[in-house]
mmCIF file of C-alpha atoms in Angstrom:
data_model
loop_
_atom_site.group_PDB
_atom_site.id
_atom_site.type_symbol
_atom_site.label_atom_id
_atom_site.label_comp_id
_atom_site.label_asym_id
_atom_site.label_seq_id
_atom_site.Cartn_x
_atom_site.Cartn_y
_atom_site.Cartn_z
ATOM 1 C CA GLY A 1 40.531 13.610 7.578
ATOM 2 C CA ALA A 2 37.010 14.180 8.679
ATOM 3 C CA VAL A 3 34.938 10.878 7.729
ATOM 4 C CA VAL A 4 30.865 11.149 7.580
ATOM 5 C CA SER A 5 29.136 7.803 7.338
ATOM 6 C CA GLN A 6 25.516 7.387 6.006
ATOM 7 C CA HIS A 7 23.158 4.942 6.786
ATOM 8 C CA PRO A 8 21.286 3.071 5.042
ATOM 9 C CA SER A 9 22.993 3.121 1.597
ATOM 10 C CA TRP A 10 19.842 2.095 -0.230
ATOM 11 C CA VAL A 11 15.960 1.711 1.505
ATOM 12 C CA ILE A 12 13.032 0.344 -0.230
ATOM 13 C CA CYS A 13 9.511 1.228 1.564
ATOM 14 C CA LYS A 14 6.164 0.941 1.161
ATOM 15 C CA SER A 15 4.080 4.068 0.188
ATOM 16 C CA GLY A 16 2.705 5.525 4.209
ATOM 17 C CA THR A 17 5.287 4.132 6.220
ATOM 18 C CA SER A 18 8.027 6.110 7.681
ATOM 19 C CA VAL A 19 12.247 5.883 6.731
ATOM 20 C CA LYS A 20 14.978 7.156 9.038
ATOM 21 C CA ILE A 21 18.116 7.997 7.471
ATOM 22 C CA GLU A 22 21.280 8.556 10.066
ATOM 23 C CA CYS A 23 24.015 10.527 9.417
ATOM 24 C CA ARG A 24 27.303 10.374 11.868
ATOM 25 C CA SER A 25 30.456 12.367 12.087
ATOM 26 C CA LEU A 26 33.023 9.406 12.824
ATOM 27 C CA ASP A 27 36.149 11.525 13.724
ATOM 28 C CA PHE A 28 35.021 14.868 14.541
ATOM 29 C CA GLN A 29 32.357 16.874 16.105
ATOM 30 C CA ALA A 30 29.609 18.299 14.008
ATOM 31 C CA THR A 31 27.944 21.260 15.337
ATOM 32 C CA THR A 32 26.123 21.744 12.234
ATOM 33 C CA MET A 33 24.744 19.140 9.477
ATOM 34 C CA PHE A 34 22.962 19.499 6.164
ATOM 35 C CA TRP A 35 20.667 17.712 4.379
ATOM 36 C CA TYR A 36 20.202 17.343 0.361
ATOM 37 C CA ARG A 37 18.119 15.884 -1.812
ATOM 38 C CA GLN A 38 19.263 15.164 -5.376
ATOM 39 C CA PHE A 39 17.400 14.099 -8.306
ATOM 40 C CA PRO A 40 19.198 12.163 -11.020
ATOM 41 C CA LYS A 41 21.498 14.346 -12.855
ATOM 42 C CA GLN A 42 20.505 17.428 -10.950
ATOM 43 C CA SER A 43 22.414 19.298 -8.438
ATOM 44 C CA LEU A 44 21.995 19.128 -4.918
ATOM 45 C CA MET A 45 19.003 21.424 -3.175
ATOM 46 C CA LEU A 46 19.764 21.901 0.197
ATOM 47 C CA MET A 47 16.423 20.981 2.365
ATOM 48 C CA ALA A 48 17.535 21.877 5.923
ATOM 49 C CA THR A 49 20.193 22.728 8.611
ATOM 50 C CA SER A 50 20.359 21.336 11.641
ATOM 51 C CA ASN A 51 22.307 22.277 14.579
ATOM 52 C CA GLU A 52 23.107 20.338 17.770
ATOM 53 C CA GLY A 53 20.590 20.540 20.267
ATOM 54 C CA SER A 54 18.330 22.923 18.583
ATOM 55 C CA LYS A 55 15.551 22.883 15.956
ATOM 56 C CA ALA A 56 16.428 22.326 12.342
ATOM 57 C CA THR A 57 15.786 25.266 10.194
ATOM 58 C CA TYR A 58 14.394 24.106 6.914
ATOM 59 C CA GLU A 59 14.431 25.637 3.252
ATOM 60 C CA GLN A 60 11.486 27.538 1.907
ATOM 61 C CA GLY A 61 9.144 24.462 0.160
ATOM 62 C CA VAL A 62 10.125 21.733 2.281
ATOM 63 C CA GLU A 63 7.693 20.086 4.395
ATOM 64 C CA LYS A 64 8.962 20.327 8.108
ATOM 65 C CA ASP A 65 6.404 18.081 9.121
ATOM 66 C CA LYS A 66 6.983 15.236 6.584
ATOM 67 C CA PHE A 67 11.048 15.753 6.858
ATOM 68 C CA LEU A 68 11.660 15.501 10.469
ATOM 69 C CA ILE A 69 15.366 16.268 11.303
ATOM 70 C CA ASN A 70 17.017 15.493 14.692
ATOM 71 C CA HIS A 71 20.537 16.427 15.736
ATOM 72 C CA ALA A 72 20.734 14.966 19.256
ATOM 73 C CA SER A 73 24.301 14.929 19.761
ATOM 74 C CA LEU A 74 27.462 16.437 18.277
ATOM 75 C CA THR A 75 27.730 13.204 16.084
ATOM 76 C CA LEU A 76 24.699 12.238 15.297
ATOM 77 C CA SER A 77 21.791 13.830 13.124
ATOM 78 C CA THR A 78 18.553 11.882 11.461
ATOM 79 C CA LEU A 79 16.421 12.602 8.940
ATOM 80 C CA THR A 80 12.707 10.561 8.936
ATOM 81 C CA VAL A 81 10.832 10.609 5.697
ATOM 82 C CA THR A 82 7.317 10.332 7.074
ATOM 83 C CA SER A 83 4.445 9.070 5.850
ATOM 84 C CA ALA A 84 6.507 8.443 2.502
ATOM 85 C CA HIS A 85 5.074 8.757 -0.877
ATOM 86 C CA PRO A 86 6.355 7.484 -4.481
ATOM 87 C CA GLU A 87 7.214 11.067 -5.286
ATOM 88 C CA ASP A 88 10.016 11.367 -2.142
ATOM 89 C CA SER A 89 11.767 8.561 -3.724
ATOM 90 C CA SER A 90 15.188 10.278 -4.100
ATOM 91 C CA PHE A 91 18.724 10.157 -3.438
ATOM 92 C CA TYR A 92 19.287 12.189 -0.043
ATOM 93 C CA ILE A 93 22.897 13.201 1.239
ATOM 94 C CA CYS A 94 23.713 14.721 4.584
ATOM 95 C CA SER A 95 27.130 16.943 5.414
ATOM 96 C CA ALA A 96 28.495 17.863 7.966
ATOM 97 C CA ARG A 97 30.819 21.144 8.923
ATOM 98 C CA ALA A 98 33.645 20.414 11.470
ATOM 99 C CA ARG A 99 33.984 23.485 14.428
ATOM 100 C CA ARG A 100 36.967 24.586 12.152
ATOM 101 C CA GLY A 101 34.339 26.818 10.526
ATOM 102 C CA ASN A 102 33.420 27.579 6.882
ATOM 103 C CA SER A 103 36.745 27.674 4.976
ATOM 104 C CA TYR A 104 37.365 23.930 5.160
ATOM 105 C CA GLY A 105 34.061 23.520 3.412
ATOM 106 C CA TYR A 106 31.999 20.616 4.045
ATOM 107 C CA THR A 107 32.589 16.652 4.686
ATOM 108 C CA PHE A 108 29.553 14.347 2.836
ATOM 109 C CA GLY A 109 27.826 11.168 3.664
ATOM 110 C CA SER A 110 27.819 8.790 0.791
ATOM 111 C CA GLY A 111 24.199 8.979 0.133
ATOM 112 C CA THR A 112 20.769 7.121 0.730
ATOM 113 C CA ARG A 113 18.698 6.208 -2.408
ATOM 114 C CA LEU A 114 15.064 6.255 -1.267
ATOM 115 C CA THR A 115 12.676 4.065 -3.637
ATOM 116 C CA VAL A 116 9.043 4.415 -2.183
ATOM 117 C CA VAL A 117 6.549 1.797 -3.836
ATOM 118 C CA ALA B 1 20.303 35.512 -2.038
ATOM 119 C CA GLN B 2 23.653 34.196 -3.648
ATOM 120 C CA THR B 3 23.253 32.032 -6.924
ATOM 121 C CA VAL B 4 25.715 29.451 -8.322
ATOM 122 C CA THR B 5 25.724 29.413 -12.390
ATOM 123 C CA GLN B 6 27.160 26.761 -14.200
ATOM 124 C CA SER B 7 26.626 27.371 -17.752
ATOM 125 C CA GLN B 8 27.873 23.796 -19.063
ATOM 126 C CA PRO B 9 25.895 20.674 -18.683
ATOM 127 C CA GLU B 10 28.319 18.790 -20.543
ATOM 128 C CA MET B 11 31.984 18.564 -21.389
ATOM 129 C CA SER B 12 34.099 16.208 -22.815
ATOM 130 C CA VAL B 13 37.827 16.105 -23.002
ATOM 131 C CA GLN B 14 40.035 13.850 -24.586
ATOM 132 C CA GLU B 15 43.095 11.979 -22.162
ATOM 133 C CA ALA B 16 45.444 13.777 -21.353
ATOM 134 C CA GLU B 17 44.204 16.964 -22.643
ATOM 135 C CA THR B 18 43.306 19.903 -20.838
ATOM 136 C CA VAL B 19 39.901 21.169 -19.743
ATOM 137 C CA THR B 20 38.224 24.125 -18.253
ATOM 138 C CA LEU B 21 34.881 24.062 -16.696
ATOM 139 C CA SER B 22 33.286 27.438 -16.083
ATOM 140 C CA CYS B 23 31.585 28.926 -12.953
ATOM 141 C CA THR B 24 30.043 32.443 -12.251
ATOM 142 C CA TYR B 25 28.538 33.312 -8.958
ATOM 143 C CA ASP B 26 26.452 36.125 -7.531
ATOM 144 C CA THR B 27 26.616 37.820 -3.892
ATOM 145 C CA SER B 28 26.806 40.858 -2.715
ATOM 146 C CA GLU B 29 28.983 39.237 0.428
ATOM 147 C CA SER B 30 32.872 40.252 0.620
ATOM 148 C CA ASP B 31 33.918 37.622 2.839
ATOM 149 C CA TYR B 32 33.229 33.917 1.241
ATOM 150 C CA TYR B 33 34.367 30.806 0.298
ATOM 151 C CA LEU B 34 34.100 28.805 -2.919
ATOM 152 C CA PHE B 35 34.730 25.059 -3.858
ATOM 153 C CA TRP B 36 34.617 22.602 -6.556
ATOM 154 C CA TYR B 37 33.257 19.235 -5.913
ATOM 155 C CA LYS B 38 33.092 16.000 -7.795
ATOM 156 C CA GLN B 39 30.991 13.482 -7.944
ATOM 157 C CA PRO B 40 31.541 9.854 -9.555
ATOM 158 C CA PRO B 41 28.880 7.469 -10.512
ATOM 159 C CA SER B 42 29.286 6.217 -6.716
ATOM 160 C CA ARG B 43 27.591 9.805 -5.875
ATOM 161 C CA GLN B 44 30.096 10.265 -2.787
ATOM 162 C CA MET B 45 30.831 13.879 -3.158
ATOM 163 C CA ILE B 46 34.855 14.611 -3.255
ATOM 164 C CA LEU B 47 36.252 18.122 -2.699
ATOM 165 C CA VAL B 48 38.311 19.099 -5.712
ATOM 166 C CA ILE B 49 39.712 22.632 -4.727
ATOM 167 C CA ARG B 50 38.857 25.549 -2.146
ATOM 168 C CA GLN B 51 39.550 29.256 -2.444
ATOM 169 C CA GLU B 52 39.102 31.868 -0.279
ATOM 170 C CA ALA B 53 37.648 35.136 -1.724
ATOM 171 C CA TYR B 54 40.073 37.129 0.087
ATOM 172 C CA LYS B 55 43.017 35.427 -1.209
ATOM 173 C CA GLN B 56 44.032 36.791 -4.893
ATOM 174 C CA GLN B 57 46.318 33.685 -5.429
ATOM 175 C CA ASN B 58 44.804 30.941 -7.458
ATOM 176 C CA ALA B 59 44.351 27.550 -5.685
ATOM 177 C CA THR B 60 46.117 24.803 -7.091
ATOM 178 C CA GLU B 61 45.574 21.033 -6.627
ATOM 179 C CA ASN B 62 48.287 18.895 -8.141
ATOM 180 C CA ARG B 63 46.360 18.504 -11.874
ATOM 181 C CA PHE B 64 43.472 20.775 -10.735
ATOM 182 C CA SER B 65 43.621 24.945 -10.697
ATOM 183 C CA VAL B 66 41.175 27.606 -10.620
ATOM 184 C CA ASN B 67 41.198 30.680 -12.209
ATOM 185 C CA PHE B 68 39.370 32.988 -9.675
ATOM 186 C CA GLN B 69 38.245 36.605 -11.114
ATOM 187 C CA LYS B 70 36.746 38.160 -7.970
ATOM 188 C CA ALA B 71 35.652 41.381 -9.767
ATOM 189 C CA ALA B 72 33.721 39.284 -12.701
ATOM 190 C CA LYS B 73 32.825 36.809 -9.883
ATOM 191 C CA SER B 74 33.909 33.825 -12.033
ATOM 192 C CA PHE B 75 35.408 30.846 -10.559
ATOM 193 C CA SER B 76 36.717 28.295 -13.331
ATOM 194 C CA LEU B 77 38.240 24.986 -12.887
ATOM 195 C CA LYS B 78 41.126 23.591 -14.999
ATOM 196 C CA ILE B 79 42.312 19.902 -15.032
ATOM 197 C CA SER B 80 45.533 19.227 -16.754
ATOM 198 C CA ASP B 81 46.343 15.951 -18.000
ATOM 199 C CA SER B 82 42.823 14.527 -17.882
ATOM 200 C CA GLN B 83 42.740 10.949 -16.835
ATOM 201 C CA LEU B 84 39.774 8.561 -16.892
ATOM 202 C CA GLY B 85 39.170 8.703 -13.594
ATOM 203 C CA ASP B 86 38.211 12.483 -13.869
ATOM 204 C CA ALA B 87 34.971 11.479 -15.438
ATOM 205 C CA ALA B 88 32.090 12.772 -13.184
ATOM 206 C CA MET B 89 29.810 15.389 -12.494
ATOM 207 C CA TYR B 90 31.775 18.463 -11.112
ATOM 208 C CA PHE B 91 30.092 21.427 -9.012
ATOM 209 C CA CYS B 92 30.826 24.507 -7.986
ATOM 210 C CA ALA B 93 29.540 25.784 -4.599
ATOM 211 C CA TYR B 94 29.796 29.029 -2.403
ATOM 212 C CA ILE B 95 29.823 29.324 1.532
ATOM 213 C CA SER B 96 28.454 32.462 2.604
ATOM 214 C CA SER B 97 30.268 33.553 5.993
ATOM 215 C CA ASN B 98 26.905 34.866 7.064
ATOM 216 C CA THR B 99 24.562 31.693 6.881
ATOM 217 C CA GLY B 100 27.252 28.984 6.376
ATOM 218 C CA LYS B 101 25.239 27.245 3.415
ATOM 219 C CA LEU B 102 26.503 25.706 0.453
ATOM 220 C CA ILE B 103 25.063 26.534 -2.173
ATOM 221 C CA PHE B 104 26.049 24.273 -5.496
ATOM 222 C CA GLY B 105 25.867 25.251 -9.133
ATOM 223 C CA GLN B 106 23.712 22.958 -11.477
ATOM 224 C CA GLY B 107 26.953 20.694 -12.345
ATOM 225 C CA THR B 108 28.948 19.957 -15.518
ATOM 226 C CA THR B 109 29.108 16.312 -16.508
ATOM 227 C CA LEU B 110 32.618 15.768 -17.759
ATOM 228 C CA GLN B 111 33.421 12.800 -20.021
ATOM 229 C CA VAL B 112 36.811 11.739 -20.821
ATOM 230 C CA LYS B 113 37.304 9.843 -23.579
ATOM 231 C CA PRO B 114 40.326 7.647 -24.095
#
């Protein structure tokens, strides 16, 4: 089945530094990838949609200059948290949609736990 | 805008018993897809079951089945013969055919008692 690999699984960084999270589709081409943020015991909140070869579309309230998304190929999307602050600490999850369309839903990465100290 | 509502923050069930998780949604679209995802303590999102809105027949996957009431915009999940491994947070989700965005409900934490 479709597999999405997300790295790193956890990261601790100092306040003011940048962190990059990678999301790779291993056995299919992902035209669209989505990035979510999840706080403990809460739902997944969509941050942005990345389409291969074009600019990401951000949800309302998400700072595009802080959360940089790049989808340079059909198998890789990256989320860079720039100038991270403690309030950016959260669980970030990527998901990918294969070319088969909406009916098959999405495949999710295993998530990245970011802690900013 | 589409919304998904799960009104049960927590549910519990005895092992081997049956439990139903509720979900309602709001949309003006006629073409869409509905899903139930499971998130165990590992936090890996796992697809449990999916339903196409144009299909009247309720989807079934082994011990998991849904009750899809399109007119009422209701999409509940029934888990039969509950197992300890079913303990997790369950999310109801909606995909718009127009936007392709996956929208989640608030989630329901299911506890399975031995």
